[in-house]
CSV table of C-alpha atoms and ligand atoms in Angstrom, one decimal:
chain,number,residue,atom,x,y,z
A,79,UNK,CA,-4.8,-17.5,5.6
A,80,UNK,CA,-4.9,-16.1,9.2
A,81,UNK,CA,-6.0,-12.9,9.4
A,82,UNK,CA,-4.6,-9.6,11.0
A,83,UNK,CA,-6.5,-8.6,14.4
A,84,UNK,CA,-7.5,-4.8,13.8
A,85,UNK,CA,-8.8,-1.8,15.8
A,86,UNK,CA,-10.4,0.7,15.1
A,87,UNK,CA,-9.6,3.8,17.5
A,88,UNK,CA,-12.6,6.7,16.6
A,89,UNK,CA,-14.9,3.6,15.6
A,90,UNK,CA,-17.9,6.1,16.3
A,91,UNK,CA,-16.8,8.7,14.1
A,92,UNK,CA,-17.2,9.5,9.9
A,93,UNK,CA,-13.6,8.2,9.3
A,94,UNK,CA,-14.7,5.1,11.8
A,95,UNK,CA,-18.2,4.5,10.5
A,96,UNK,CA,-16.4,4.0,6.6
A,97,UNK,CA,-13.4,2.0,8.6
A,98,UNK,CA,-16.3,-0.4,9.9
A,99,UNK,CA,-18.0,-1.0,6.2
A,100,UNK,CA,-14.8,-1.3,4.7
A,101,UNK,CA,-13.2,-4.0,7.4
A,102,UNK,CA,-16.5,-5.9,7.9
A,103,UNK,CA,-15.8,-8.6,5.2
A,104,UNK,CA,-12.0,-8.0,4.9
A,105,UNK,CA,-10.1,-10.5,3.2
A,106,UNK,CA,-6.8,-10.1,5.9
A,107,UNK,CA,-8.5,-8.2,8.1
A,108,UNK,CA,-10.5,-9.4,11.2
A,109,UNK,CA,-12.1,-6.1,13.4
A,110,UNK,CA,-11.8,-7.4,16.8
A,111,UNK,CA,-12.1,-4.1,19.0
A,112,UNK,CA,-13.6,-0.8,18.6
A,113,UNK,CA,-13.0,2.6,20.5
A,114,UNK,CA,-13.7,5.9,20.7
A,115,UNK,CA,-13.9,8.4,23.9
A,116,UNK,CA,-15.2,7.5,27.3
A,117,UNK,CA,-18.5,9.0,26.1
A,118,UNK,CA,-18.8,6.0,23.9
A,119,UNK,CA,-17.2,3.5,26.3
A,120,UNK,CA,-19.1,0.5,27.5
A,121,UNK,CA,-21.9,1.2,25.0
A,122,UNK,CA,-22.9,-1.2,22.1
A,123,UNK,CA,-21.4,0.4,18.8
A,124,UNK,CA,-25.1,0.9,17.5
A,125,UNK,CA,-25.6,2.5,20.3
A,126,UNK,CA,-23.1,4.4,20.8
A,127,UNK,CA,-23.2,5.7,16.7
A,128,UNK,CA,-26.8,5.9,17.3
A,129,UNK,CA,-28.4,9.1,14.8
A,130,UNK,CA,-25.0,9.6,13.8
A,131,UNK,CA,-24.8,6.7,11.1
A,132,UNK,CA,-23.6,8.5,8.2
A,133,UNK,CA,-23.4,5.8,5.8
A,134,UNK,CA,-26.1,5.0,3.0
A,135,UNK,CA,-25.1,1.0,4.2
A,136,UNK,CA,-26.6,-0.2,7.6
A,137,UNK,CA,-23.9,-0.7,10.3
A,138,UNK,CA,-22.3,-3.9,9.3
A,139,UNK,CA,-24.0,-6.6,11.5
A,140,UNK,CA,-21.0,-8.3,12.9
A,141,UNK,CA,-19.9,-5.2,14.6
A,142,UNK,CA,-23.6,-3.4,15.9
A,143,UNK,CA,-23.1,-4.8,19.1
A,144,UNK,CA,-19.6,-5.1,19.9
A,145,UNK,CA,-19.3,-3.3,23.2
A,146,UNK,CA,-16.6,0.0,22.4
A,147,UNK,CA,-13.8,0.9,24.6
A,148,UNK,CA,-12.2,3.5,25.7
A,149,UNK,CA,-9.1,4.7,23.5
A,150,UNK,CA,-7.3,6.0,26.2
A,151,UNK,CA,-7.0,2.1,28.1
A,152,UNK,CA,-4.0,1.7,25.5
A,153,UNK,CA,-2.7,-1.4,26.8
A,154,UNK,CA,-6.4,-3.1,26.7
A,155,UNK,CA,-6.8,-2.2,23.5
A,156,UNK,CA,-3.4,-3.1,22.1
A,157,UNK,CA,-3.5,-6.4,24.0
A,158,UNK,CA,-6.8,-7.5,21.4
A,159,UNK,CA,-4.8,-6.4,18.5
A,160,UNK,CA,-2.7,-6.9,16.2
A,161,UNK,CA,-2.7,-3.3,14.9
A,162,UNK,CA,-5.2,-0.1,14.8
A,163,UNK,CA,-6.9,2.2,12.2
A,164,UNK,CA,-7.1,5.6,14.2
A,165,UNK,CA,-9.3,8.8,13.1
A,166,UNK,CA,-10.1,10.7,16.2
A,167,UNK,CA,-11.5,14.2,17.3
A,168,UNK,CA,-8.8,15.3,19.3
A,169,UNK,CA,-6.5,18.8,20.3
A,170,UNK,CA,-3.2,17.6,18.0
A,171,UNK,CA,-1.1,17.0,21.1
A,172,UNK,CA,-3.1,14.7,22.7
A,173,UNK,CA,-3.7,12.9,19.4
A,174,UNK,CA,0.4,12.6,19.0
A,175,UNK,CA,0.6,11.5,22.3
A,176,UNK,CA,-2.2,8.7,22.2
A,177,UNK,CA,-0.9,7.2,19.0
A,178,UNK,CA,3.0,7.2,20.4
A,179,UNK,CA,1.2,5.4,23.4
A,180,UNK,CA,-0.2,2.6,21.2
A,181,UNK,CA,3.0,2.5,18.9
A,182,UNK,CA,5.0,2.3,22.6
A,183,UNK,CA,2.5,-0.8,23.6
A,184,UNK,CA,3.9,-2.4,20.5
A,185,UNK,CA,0.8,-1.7,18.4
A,186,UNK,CA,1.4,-0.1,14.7
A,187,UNK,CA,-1.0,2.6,14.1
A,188,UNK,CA,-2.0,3.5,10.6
A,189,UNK,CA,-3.6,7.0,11.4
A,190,UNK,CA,-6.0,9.4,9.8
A,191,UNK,CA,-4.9,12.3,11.9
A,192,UNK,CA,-3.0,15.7,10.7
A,193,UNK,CA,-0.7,15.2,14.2
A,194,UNK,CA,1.9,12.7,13.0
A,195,UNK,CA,2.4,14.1,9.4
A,196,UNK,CA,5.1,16.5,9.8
A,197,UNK,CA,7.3,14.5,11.8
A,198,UNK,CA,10.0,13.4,9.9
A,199,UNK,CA,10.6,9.4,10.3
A,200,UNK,CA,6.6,8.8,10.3
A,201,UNK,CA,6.0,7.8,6.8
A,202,UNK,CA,3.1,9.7,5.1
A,203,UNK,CA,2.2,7.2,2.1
A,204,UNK,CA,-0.4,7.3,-0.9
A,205,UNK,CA,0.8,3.0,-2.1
A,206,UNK,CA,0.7,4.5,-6.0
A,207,UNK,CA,3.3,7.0,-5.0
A,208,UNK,CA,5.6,6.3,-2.4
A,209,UNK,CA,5.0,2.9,-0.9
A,210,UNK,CA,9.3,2.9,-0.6
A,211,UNK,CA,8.7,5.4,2.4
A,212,UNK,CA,8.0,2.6,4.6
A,213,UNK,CA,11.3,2.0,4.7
A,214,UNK,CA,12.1,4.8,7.3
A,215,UNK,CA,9.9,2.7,9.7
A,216,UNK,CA,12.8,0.5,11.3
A,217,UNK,CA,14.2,4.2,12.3
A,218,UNK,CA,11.7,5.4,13.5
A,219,UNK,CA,11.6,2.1,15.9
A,220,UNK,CA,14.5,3.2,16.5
A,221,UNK,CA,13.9,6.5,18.1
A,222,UNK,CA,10.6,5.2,19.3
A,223,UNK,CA,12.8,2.0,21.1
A,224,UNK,CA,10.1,0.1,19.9
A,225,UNK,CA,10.4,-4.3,17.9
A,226,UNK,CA,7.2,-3.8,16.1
A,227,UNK,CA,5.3,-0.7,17.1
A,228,UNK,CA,5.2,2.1,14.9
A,229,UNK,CA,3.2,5.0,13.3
A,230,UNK,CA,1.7,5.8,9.2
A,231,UNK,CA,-0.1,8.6,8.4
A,232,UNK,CA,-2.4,8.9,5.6
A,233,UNK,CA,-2.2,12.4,3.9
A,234,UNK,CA,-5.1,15.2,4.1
A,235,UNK,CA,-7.9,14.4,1.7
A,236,UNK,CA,-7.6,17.2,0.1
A,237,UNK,CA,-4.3,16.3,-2.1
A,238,UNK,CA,-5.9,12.9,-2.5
A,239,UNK,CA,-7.0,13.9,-6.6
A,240,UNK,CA,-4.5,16.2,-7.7
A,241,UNK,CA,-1.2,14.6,-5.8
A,242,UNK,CA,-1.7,11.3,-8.3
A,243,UNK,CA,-2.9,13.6,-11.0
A,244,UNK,CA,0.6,15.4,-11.1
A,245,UNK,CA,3.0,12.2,-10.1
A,246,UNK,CA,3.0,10.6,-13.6
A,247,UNK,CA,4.1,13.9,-14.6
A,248,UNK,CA,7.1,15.0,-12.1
A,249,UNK,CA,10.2,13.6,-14.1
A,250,UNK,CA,8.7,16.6,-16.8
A,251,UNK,CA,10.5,19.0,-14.6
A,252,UNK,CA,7.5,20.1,-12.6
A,253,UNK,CA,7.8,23.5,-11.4
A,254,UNK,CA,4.5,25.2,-10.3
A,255,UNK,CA,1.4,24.1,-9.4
A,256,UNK,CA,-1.6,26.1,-8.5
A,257,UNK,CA,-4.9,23.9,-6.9
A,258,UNK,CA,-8.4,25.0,-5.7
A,259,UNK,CA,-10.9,22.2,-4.5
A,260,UNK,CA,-14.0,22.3,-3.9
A,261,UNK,CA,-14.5,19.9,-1.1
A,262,UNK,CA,-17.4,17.7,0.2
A,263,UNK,CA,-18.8,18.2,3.8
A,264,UNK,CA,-18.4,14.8,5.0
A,265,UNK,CA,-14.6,16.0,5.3
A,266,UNK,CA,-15.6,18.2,8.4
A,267,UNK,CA,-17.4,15.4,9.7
A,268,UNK,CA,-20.8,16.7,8.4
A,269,UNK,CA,-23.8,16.0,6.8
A,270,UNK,CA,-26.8,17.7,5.2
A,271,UNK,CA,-28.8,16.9,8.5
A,272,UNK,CA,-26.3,17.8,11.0
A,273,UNK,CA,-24.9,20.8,8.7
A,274,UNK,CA,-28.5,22.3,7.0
A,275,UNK,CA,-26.7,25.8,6.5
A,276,UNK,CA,-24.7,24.7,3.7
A,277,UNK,CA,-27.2,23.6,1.6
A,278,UNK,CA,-27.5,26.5,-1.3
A,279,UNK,CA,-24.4,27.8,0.0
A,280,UNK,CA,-20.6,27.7,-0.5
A,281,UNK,CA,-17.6,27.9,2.6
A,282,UNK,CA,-14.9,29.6,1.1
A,283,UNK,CA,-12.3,28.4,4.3
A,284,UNK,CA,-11.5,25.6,5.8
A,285,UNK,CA,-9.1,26.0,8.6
A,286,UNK,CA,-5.6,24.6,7.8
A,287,UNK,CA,-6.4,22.7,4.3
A,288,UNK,CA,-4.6,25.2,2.5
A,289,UNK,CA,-1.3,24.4,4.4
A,290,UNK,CA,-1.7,20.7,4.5
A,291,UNK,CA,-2.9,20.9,0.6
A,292,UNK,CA,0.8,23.2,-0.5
A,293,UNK,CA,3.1,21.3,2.2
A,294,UNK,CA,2.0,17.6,2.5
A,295,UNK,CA,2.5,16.8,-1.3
A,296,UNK,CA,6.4,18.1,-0.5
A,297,UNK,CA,6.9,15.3,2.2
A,298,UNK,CA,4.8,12.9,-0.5
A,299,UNK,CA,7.1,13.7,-3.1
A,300,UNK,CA,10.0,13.8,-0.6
A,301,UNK,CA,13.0,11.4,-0.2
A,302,UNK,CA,14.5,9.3,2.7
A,303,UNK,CA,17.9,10.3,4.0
A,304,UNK,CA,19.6,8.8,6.8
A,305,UNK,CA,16.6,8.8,9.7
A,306,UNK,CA,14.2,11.1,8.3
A,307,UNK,CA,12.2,11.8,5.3
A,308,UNK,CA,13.2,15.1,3.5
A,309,UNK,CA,11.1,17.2,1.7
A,310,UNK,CA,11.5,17.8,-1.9
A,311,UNK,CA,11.7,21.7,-2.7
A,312,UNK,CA,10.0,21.8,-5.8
A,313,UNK,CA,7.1,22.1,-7.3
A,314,UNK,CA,5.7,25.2,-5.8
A,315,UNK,CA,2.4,24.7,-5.1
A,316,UNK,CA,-0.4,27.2,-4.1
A,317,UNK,CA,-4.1,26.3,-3.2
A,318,UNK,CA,-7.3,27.7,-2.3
A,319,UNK,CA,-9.8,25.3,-0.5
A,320,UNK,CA,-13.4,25.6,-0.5
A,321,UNK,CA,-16.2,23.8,1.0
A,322,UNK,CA,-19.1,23.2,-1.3
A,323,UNK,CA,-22.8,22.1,-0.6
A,324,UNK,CA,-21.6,17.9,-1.5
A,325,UNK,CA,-22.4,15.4,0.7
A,326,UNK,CA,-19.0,12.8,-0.6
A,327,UNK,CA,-16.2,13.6,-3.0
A,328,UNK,CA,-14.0,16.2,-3.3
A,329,UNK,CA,-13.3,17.9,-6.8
A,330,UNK,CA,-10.0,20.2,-7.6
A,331,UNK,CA,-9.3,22.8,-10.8
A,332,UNK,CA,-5.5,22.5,-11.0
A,333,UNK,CA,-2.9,24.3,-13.4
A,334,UNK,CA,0.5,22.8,-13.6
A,335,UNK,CA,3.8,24.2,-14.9
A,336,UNK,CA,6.6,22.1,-16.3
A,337,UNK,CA,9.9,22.0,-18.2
A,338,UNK,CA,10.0,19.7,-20.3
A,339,UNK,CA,7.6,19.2,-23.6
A,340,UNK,CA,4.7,16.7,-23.3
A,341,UNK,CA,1.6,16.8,-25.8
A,342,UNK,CA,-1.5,16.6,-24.5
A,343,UNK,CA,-2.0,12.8,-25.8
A,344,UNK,CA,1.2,11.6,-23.8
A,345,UNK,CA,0.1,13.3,-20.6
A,346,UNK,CA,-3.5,11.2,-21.1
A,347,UNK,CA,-1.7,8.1,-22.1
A,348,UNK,CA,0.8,8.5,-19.1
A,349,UNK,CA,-2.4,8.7,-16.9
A,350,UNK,CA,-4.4,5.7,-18.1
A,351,UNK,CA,-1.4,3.3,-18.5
A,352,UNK,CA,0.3,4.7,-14.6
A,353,UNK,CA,0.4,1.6,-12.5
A,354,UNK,CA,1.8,1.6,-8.6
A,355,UNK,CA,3.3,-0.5,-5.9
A,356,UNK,CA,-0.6,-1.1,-5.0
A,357,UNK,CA,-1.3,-2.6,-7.8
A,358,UNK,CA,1.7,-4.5,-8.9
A,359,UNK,CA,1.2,-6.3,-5.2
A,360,UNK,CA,-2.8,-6.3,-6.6
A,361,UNK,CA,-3.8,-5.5,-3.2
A,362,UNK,CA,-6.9,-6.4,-2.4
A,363,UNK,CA,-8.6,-2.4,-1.9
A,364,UNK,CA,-6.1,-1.2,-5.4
A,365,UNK,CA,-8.4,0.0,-7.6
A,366,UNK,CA,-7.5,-2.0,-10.9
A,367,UNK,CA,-6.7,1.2,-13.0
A,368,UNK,CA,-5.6,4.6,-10.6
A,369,UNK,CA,-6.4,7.0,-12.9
A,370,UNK,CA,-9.3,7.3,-14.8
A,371,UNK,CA,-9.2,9.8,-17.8
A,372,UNK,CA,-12.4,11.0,-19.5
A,373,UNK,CA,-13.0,12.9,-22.7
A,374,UNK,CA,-16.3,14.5,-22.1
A,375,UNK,CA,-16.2,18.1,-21.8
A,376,UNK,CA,-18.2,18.1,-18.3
A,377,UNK,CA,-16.8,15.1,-16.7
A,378,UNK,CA,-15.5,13.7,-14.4
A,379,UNK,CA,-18.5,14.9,-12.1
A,380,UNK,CA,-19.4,13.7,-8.5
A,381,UNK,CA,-22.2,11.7,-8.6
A,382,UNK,CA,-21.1,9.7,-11.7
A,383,UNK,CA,-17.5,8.9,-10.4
A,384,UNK,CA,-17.2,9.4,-6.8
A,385,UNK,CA,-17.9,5.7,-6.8
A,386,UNK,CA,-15.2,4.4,-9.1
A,387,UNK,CA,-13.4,1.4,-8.7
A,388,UNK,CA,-15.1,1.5,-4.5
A,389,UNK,CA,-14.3,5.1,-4.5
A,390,UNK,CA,-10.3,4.2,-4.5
A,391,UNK,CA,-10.1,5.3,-7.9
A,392,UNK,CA,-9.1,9.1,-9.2
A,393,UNK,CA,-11.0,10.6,-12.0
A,394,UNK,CA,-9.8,13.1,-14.0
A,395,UNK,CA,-10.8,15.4,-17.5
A,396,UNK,CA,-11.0,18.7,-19.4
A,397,UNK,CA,-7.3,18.7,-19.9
A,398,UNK,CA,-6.0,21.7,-22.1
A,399,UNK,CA,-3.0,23.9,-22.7
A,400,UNK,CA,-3.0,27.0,-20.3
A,401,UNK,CA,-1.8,30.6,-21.2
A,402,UNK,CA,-0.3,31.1,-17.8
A,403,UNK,CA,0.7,27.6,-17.0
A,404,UNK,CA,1.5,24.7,-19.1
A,405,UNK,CA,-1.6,22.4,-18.5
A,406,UNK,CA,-5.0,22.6,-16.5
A,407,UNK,CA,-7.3,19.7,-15.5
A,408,UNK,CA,-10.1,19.3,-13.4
A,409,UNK,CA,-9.9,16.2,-10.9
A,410,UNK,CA,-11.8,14.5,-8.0
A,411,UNK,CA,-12.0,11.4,-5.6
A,412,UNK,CA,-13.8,10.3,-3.2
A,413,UNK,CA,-12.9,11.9,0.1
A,414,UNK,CA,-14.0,9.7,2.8
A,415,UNK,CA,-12.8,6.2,0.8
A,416,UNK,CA,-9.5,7.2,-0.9
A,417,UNK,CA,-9.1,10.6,1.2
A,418,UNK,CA,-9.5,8.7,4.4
A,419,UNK,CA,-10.5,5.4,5.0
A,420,UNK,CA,-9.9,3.6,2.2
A,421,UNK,CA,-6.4,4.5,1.5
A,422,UNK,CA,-5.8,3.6,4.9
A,423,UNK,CA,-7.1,0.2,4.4
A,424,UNK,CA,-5.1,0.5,1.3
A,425,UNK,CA,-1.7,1.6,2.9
A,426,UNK,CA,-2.2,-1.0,6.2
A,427,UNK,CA,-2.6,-3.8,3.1
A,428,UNK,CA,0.5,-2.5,1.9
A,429,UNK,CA,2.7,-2.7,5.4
A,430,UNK,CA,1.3,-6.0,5.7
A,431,UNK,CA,2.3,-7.8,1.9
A,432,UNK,CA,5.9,-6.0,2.4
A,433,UNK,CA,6.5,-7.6,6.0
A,434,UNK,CA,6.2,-4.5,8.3
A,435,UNK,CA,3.3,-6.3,10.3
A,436,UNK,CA,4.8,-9.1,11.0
B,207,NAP,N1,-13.9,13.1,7.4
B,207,NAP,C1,-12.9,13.0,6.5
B,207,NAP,O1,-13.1,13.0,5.3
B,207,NAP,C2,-11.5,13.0,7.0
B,207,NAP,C3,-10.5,12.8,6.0
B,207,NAP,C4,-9.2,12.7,6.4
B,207,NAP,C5,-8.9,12.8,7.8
B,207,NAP,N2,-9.8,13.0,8.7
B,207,NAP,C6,-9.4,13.1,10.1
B,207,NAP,O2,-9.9,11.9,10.8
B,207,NAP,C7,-10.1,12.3,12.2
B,207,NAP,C8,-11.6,12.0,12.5
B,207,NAP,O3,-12.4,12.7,11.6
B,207,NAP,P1,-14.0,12.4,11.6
B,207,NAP,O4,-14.5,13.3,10.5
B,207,NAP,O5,-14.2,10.9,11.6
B,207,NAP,O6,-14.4,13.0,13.0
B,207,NAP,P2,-15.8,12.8,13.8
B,207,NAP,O7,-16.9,12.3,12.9
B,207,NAP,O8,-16.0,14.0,14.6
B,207,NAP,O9,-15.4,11.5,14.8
B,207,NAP,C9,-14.5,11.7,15.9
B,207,NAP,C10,-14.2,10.4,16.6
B,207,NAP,O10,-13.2,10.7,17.6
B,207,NAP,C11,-13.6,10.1,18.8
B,207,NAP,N3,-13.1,10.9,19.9
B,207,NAP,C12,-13.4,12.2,20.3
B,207,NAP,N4,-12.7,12.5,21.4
B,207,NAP,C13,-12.0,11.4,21.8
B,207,NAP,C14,-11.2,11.0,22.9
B,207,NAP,N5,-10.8,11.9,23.8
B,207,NAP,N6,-10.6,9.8,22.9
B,207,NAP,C15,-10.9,8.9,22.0
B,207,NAP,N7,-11.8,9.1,20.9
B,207,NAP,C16,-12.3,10.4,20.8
B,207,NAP,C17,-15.2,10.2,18.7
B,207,NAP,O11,-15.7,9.3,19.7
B,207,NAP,P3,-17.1,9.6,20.5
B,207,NAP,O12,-18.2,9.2,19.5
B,207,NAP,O13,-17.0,8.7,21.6
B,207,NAP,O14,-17.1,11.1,20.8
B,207,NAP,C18,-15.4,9.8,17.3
B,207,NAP,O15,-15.3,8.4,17.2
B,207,NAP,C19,-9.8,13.8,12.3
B,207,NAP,O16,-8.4,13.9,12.8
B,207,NAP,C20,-9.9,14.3,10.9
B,207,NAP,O17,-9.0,15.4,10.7
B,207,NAP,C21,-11.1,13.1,8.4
């Protein structure tokens, strides 16, 4: 099978560094460029990472000394390509701008960044969800006045447990929903070495999560009319975000409200048996089973599941009737793998075995 050429744009970066592991030994994927800012530009990618290597894996050996580019020579880029990963450090406009160039230059972009996510014909897609929002892509061509460039946005990381959590559950009438995560540092780019005041300590803000955690599952859950994607107006959701002293995984304490009755049994058995676009197409990152219930009282807990399934998997546990809300639940994934670069990998498989790559 030939493979797709890739990019990846922020190649440097945490988001990058995981892009780089999890693209190394692709099945239909073949990394053929990296980039990141001019800083990085003309350096080997060991090099250029240098102390910053995040990873507990060396930097995959195919890719230690390709020579990186510079993000902003679009047309260069886009010409070794066939389409690019993007996670960059950048003010939002100049990140909207930069990925419009590359989707301009006839080069899809499936992006990490917040920028894109609240525009209305850029698809915002979790493959278990809403893998039929792809189909606003030949609009957004359209506006775009592009044949095969385009742009996907991957939702905050965040939303990544609780969004699936809930899904199997929406057609009960879902009316209120009430999240607080406690969130890993590798989110804000950190580790324990670069970030040594959080050890023994807790963040209780993290600028903008708790907007992107109440509005993105709206779009998510939203539906496609005429040229854009509409938001859905219910459930209500409300969330708290805090950073906690983890180096990988984020964990969330969720209460849900709905209509409808559901025992407790039915919600776990929806759960274990929920199956998605990703892995009815089995595509190749799709963890085998989404959601991952356990019975334990004091599961699921970071350093026994973060790894699930290659991190693409959601854990979940302690589910129980509330007295203010219908259910609770405690949730977590992996952050960096199926809150960033993994369901990235995930959704890019996805635009490729439904045709938009081609
Ligand atoms: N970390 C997560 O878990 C997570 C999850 C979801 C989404 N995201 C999003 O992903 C993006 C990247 O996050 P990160 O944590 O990987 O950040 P990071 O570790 O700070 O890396 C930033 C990357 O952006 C590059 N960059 C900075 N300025 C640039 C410029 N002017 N032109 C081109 N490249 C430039 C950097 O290149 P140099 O090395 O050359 O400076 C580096 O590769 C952000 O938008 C973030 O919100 C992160």
């Amino acid at each position: 099978m030939k493979k797709y050429k890739v990019g990846i744009i922020g190649a440097t970066g945490m988001v990058g560094q995981r892009f780089s592991l999890l693209l190394a030994d692709h099945p239909w994927f073949e990394v053929t460029t990296l980039a990141a800012s001019a800083r990085s530009a003309g350096k080997k990618y060991k090099d250029a990472v240098g102390e910053r290597w995040a990873m507990t894996s060396p930097i995959p050996e195919k890719l230690a000394d390709m020579v990186i580019l510079d993000a902003s020579n679009v047309e260069e880029v886009a010409s070794n390509v066939d389409f690019v990963f993007c996670a960059v450090d950048m003010k939002k406009d100049e990140i909207r701008a930069l990925e419009e160039k590359y989707a301009k230059a006839e080069c899809p972009v499936i992006s990490n960044n917040s920028a894109h996510r609240s525009t209305p014909d850029v698809p915002m897609i979790i493959p278990e969800i809403n893998a039929d929002h792809a189909k606003i892509i030949p609009a957004q061509k359209k506006r775009l006045g592009t044949k095969r460039g385009f742009i996907a946005v991957k939702s905050n990381c965040s939303l990544q447990s609780y969004v699936p959590a809930i899904h199997p559950l929406m057609d009960l009438g879902v009316t209120k929903v009430l999240a607080c995560t406690y969130q890993a540092i590798s989110g804000a780019g950190k580790t324990f070495k670069s970030w040594p005041d959080i050890v023994d300590n807790i963040v209780p803000y993290i600028g903008g999560e708790e907007e992107k955690s109440e509005q993105e599952p709206l779009k998510i859950w939203g539906k496609i009319e005429g040229d854009k994607i509409v938001n859905t107006q219910t459930p209500s959701i409300t969330s708290q975000c805090i950073r906690v002293p983890i180096s990988d995984g984020h964990t969330a304490a969720v209460f849900v409200s709905f209509e409808k009755e559901c025992s407790l049994d039915e919600i776990i058995s929806r759960w274990e048996n929920y199956k998605g676009r990703a892995q009815e197409l089995n595509l190749p990152s799709a963890p085998k089973q989404f959601l991952h219930y356990f019975t334990e009282p004091d599961r699921p807990q970071i350093k026994t599941e973060r790894n699930l399934e290659n991190g693409m998997a959601v854990s979940i546990g302690r589910l129980r009737e509330d007295s203010q809300y219908t259910i609770k639940f405690v949730c977590m994934s992996h952050n960096t793998l199926r809150g960033a670069a993994g369901g990235a990998v995930l959704m890019a498989e996805l635009l490729c075995a439904e045709g938009y790559m081609d």
